[in-house]
């Protein structure tokens, strides 16, 4: 049994004060740089007459940019965190503001590709920043607040789009407003981040990279399947809500609820999942996500959309953290490389998901069918994770494989 992923955070006065600048940075980089397309897509599709397949290509372009940004950070490690973070946040805002300047799927896809790269770069910088030192009693609370910024950014973006749709704003005006919001969030975050010193670089010569445990590819495969499955509702849930209730005052709430659930899960799950094993948390959260997706696929009602927003939004950050923790604990000294492999698999899955949705649409499948298939894939993966054990658990080695198999 691996070490529990979610010990109960200690009461940490000052953790919020230290972590909120990083949370604001993630709200801009992820809530807008990664996920702004989702609530704006129904407006773009309506105004420009775009198809689900075209939406899938634009979404995949952003995820491809994120994958490229993650791979670039592996090949060329970030050396100047402060400068790289400032440039990345500025790029997210500028690329979002540029969306109204173009009028083609190819142009929009190029901008979203670049925004995905910038958001990955910003995320990596924030993850490496550490507002408190390792071992500080405020570390768990500061981490929870920091990563809650992703969900808070999604919720804020959704609320902004909801208000703009209520005023009859066009997709172009909405993109411009979100670009301004990204700029404002970055400007608010920067003074606090600039006052915090980035982690000191080690003066000693770097040790040879540790070898990854045999079988880590199996864990990465499941993490990539999670990326394939979750990204479909994370991209098209508001569009499905619009099909059920065309009134933006109703369907527009799907995305803010998704983000709010994601933010709250970062703060609550460390307490609710106290003492649970990493993979137990991963499996349980992924099963709940599959239930939410299957519900909205089978029941075309606004209540099903709300349930899906809560279950998918409330689990995707939990699975993200639990999966990375599982890999890091199993890999030992190779933890940084294991995290990079997991992140790359996840990013590749996010690219594949919308492309599969586009391919299915060409064969006549709608969003309900795509969501149902994604839910089945996630449920199968969650079940298969229960059949996975490690040589560390069975024979004292760092490897993952089916129960009963030797390596």
PDB file of N, CA and C in Angstrom, residues 1 16 32 40 48 51 64 112 123 125 201 232 272 280 284 315 317 338-339 356 382 405:
ATOM      1  N   UNK A   1       0.856  -1.194   0.000  1.00  0.00           N
ATOM      2  CA  UNK A   1       0.000   0.000   0.000  1.00  0.00           C
ATOM      3  C   UNK A   1       0.885   1.236   0.000  1.00  0.00           C
ATOM      4  N   UNK A  16      -2.957  31.322   2.899  1.00  0.00           N
ATOM      5  CA  UNK A  16      -3.726  31.999   1.848  1.00  0.00           C
ATOM      6  C   UNK A  16      -2.998  33.249   1.387  1.00  0.00           C
ATOM      7  N   UNK A  32      -8.242  30.756 -18.346  1.00  0.00           N
ATOM      8  CA  UNK A  32      -8.439  31.462 -19.619  1.00  0.00           C
ATOM      9  C   UNK A  32      -7.549  30.877 -20.711  1.00  0.00           C
ATOM     10  N   UNK A  40     -17.030  29.955 -24.573  1.00  0.00           N
ATOM     11  CA  UNK A  40     -17.228  30.837 -25.739  1.00  0.00           C
ATOM     12  C   UNK A  40     -17.658  30.035 -26.966  1.00  0.00           C
ATOM     13  N   UNK A  48     -20.726  31.853 -36.330  1.00  0.00           N
ATOM     14  CA  UNK A  48     -19.932  31.529 -37.515  1.00  0.00           C
ATOM     15  C   UNK A  48     -20.395  30.256 -38.210  1.00  0.00           C
ATOM     16  N   UNK A  51     -19.042  23.713 -37.033  1.00  0.00           N
ATOM     17  CA  UNK A  51     -19.489  22.359 -36.711  1.00  0.00           C
ATOM     18  C   UNK A  51     -18.754  21.841 -35.485  1.00  0.00           C
ATOM     19  N   UNK A  64      -2.649  20.606 -27.983  1.00  0.00           N
ATOM     20  CA  UNK A  64      -1.362  20.324 -28.617  1.00  0.00           C
ATOM     21  C   UNK A  64      -0.320  21.345 -28.170  1.00  0.00           C
ATOM     22  N   UNK A 112      -4.960  29.540 -30.421  1.00  0.00           N
ATOM     23  CA  UNK A 112      -5.197  28.649 -29.280  1.00  0.00           C
ATOM     24  C   UNK A 112      -4.016  27.692 -29.073  1.00  0.00           C
ATOM     25  N   UNK A 123       2.083  27.298 -16.005  1.00  0.00           N
ATOM     26  CA  UNK A 123       1.751  26.291 -15.003  1.00  0.00           C
ATOM     27  C   UNK A 123       3.017  25.668 -14.412  1.00  0.00           C
ATOM     28  N   UNK A 125       5.983  26.972 -14.244  1.00  0.00           N
ATOM     29  CA  UNK A 125       6.667  27.962 -13.403  1.00  0.00           C
ATOM     30  C   UNK A 125       5.994  28.075 -12.035  1.00  0.00           C
ATOM     31  N   UNK A 201      18.647  27.538  -6.834  1.00  0.00           N
ATOM     32  CA  UNK A 201      19.192  26.484  -7.675  1.00  0.00           C
ATOM     33  C   UNK A 201      20.333  25.784  -6.948  1.00  0.00           C
ATOM     34  N   UNK A 232     -13.649  15.618 -23.095  1.00  0.00           N
ATOM     35  CA  UNK A 232     -14.863  15.771 -23.915  1.00  0.00           C
ATOM     36  C   UNK A 232     -15.909  16.617 -23.185  1.00  0.00           C
ATOM     37  N   UNK A 272     -11.629  15.176   3.164  1.00  0.00           N
ATOM     38  CA  UNK A 272     -12.586  14.081   2.995  1.00  0.00           C
ATOM     39  C   UNK A 272     -11.891  12.755   2.687  1.00  0.00           C
ATOM     40  N   UNK A 280      -6.633   4.651  -4.694  1.00  0.00           N
ATOM     41  CA  UNK A 280      -8.031   4.559  -4.270  1.00  0.00           C
ATOM     42  C   UNK A 280      -8.763   5.859  -4.571  1.00  0.00           C
ATOM     43  N   UNK A 284     -11.813   6.104  -7.322  1.00  0.00           N
ATOM     44  CA  UNK A 284     -13.120   6.574  -6.887  1.00  0.00           C
ATOM     45  C   UNK A 284     -13.545   7.832  -7.610  1.00  0.00           C
ATOM     46  N   UNK A 315     -14.021  16.356  -9.826  1.00  0.00           N
ATOM     47  CA  UNK A 315     -13.098  15.210  -9.781  1.00  0.00           C
ATOM     48  C   UNK A 315     -11.860  15.382 -10.642  1.00  0.00           C
ATOM     49  N   UNK A 317      -9.532  17.720 -11.041  1.00  0.00           N
ATOM     50  CA  UNK A 317      -8.311  18.145 -10.360  1.00  0.00           C
ATOM     51  C   UNK A 317      -7.882  17.113  -9.313  1.00  0.00           C
ATOM     52  N   UNK A 338       9.113  10.826 -13.914  1.00  0.00           N
ATOM     53  CA  UNK A 338       7.814  10.155 -13.920  1.00  0.00           C
ATOM     54  C   UNK A 338       6.684  11.171 -14.069  1.00  0.00           C
ATOM     55  N   UNK A 339       6.786  12.301 -13.360  1.00  0.00           N
ATOM     56  CA  UNK A 339       5.764  13.342 -13.478  1.00  0.00           C
ATOM     57  C   UNK A 339       5.718  13.899 -14.891  1.00  0.00           C
ATOM     58  N   UNK A 356     -11.202  12.467 -31.533  1.00  0.00           N
ATOM     59  CA  UNK A 356     -12.120  11.329 -31.610  1.00  0.00           C
ATOM     60  C   UNK A 356     -13.568  11.797 -31.679  1.00  0.00           C
ATOM     61  N   UNK A 382     -10.867   2.861 -14.612  1.00  0.00           N
ATOM     62  CA  UNK A 382     -10.930   2.855 -13.145  1.00  0.00           C
ATOM     63  C   UNK A 382     -10.950   1.428 -12.610  1.00  0.00           C
ATOM     64  N   UNK A 405       1.879 -10.865 -11.856  1.00  0.00           N
ATOM     65  CA  UNK A 405       2.909 -10.886 -12.876  1.00  0.00           C
ATOM     66  C   UNK A 405       4.243 -10.452 -12.277  1.00  0.00           C
TER      67      UNK A 405
END
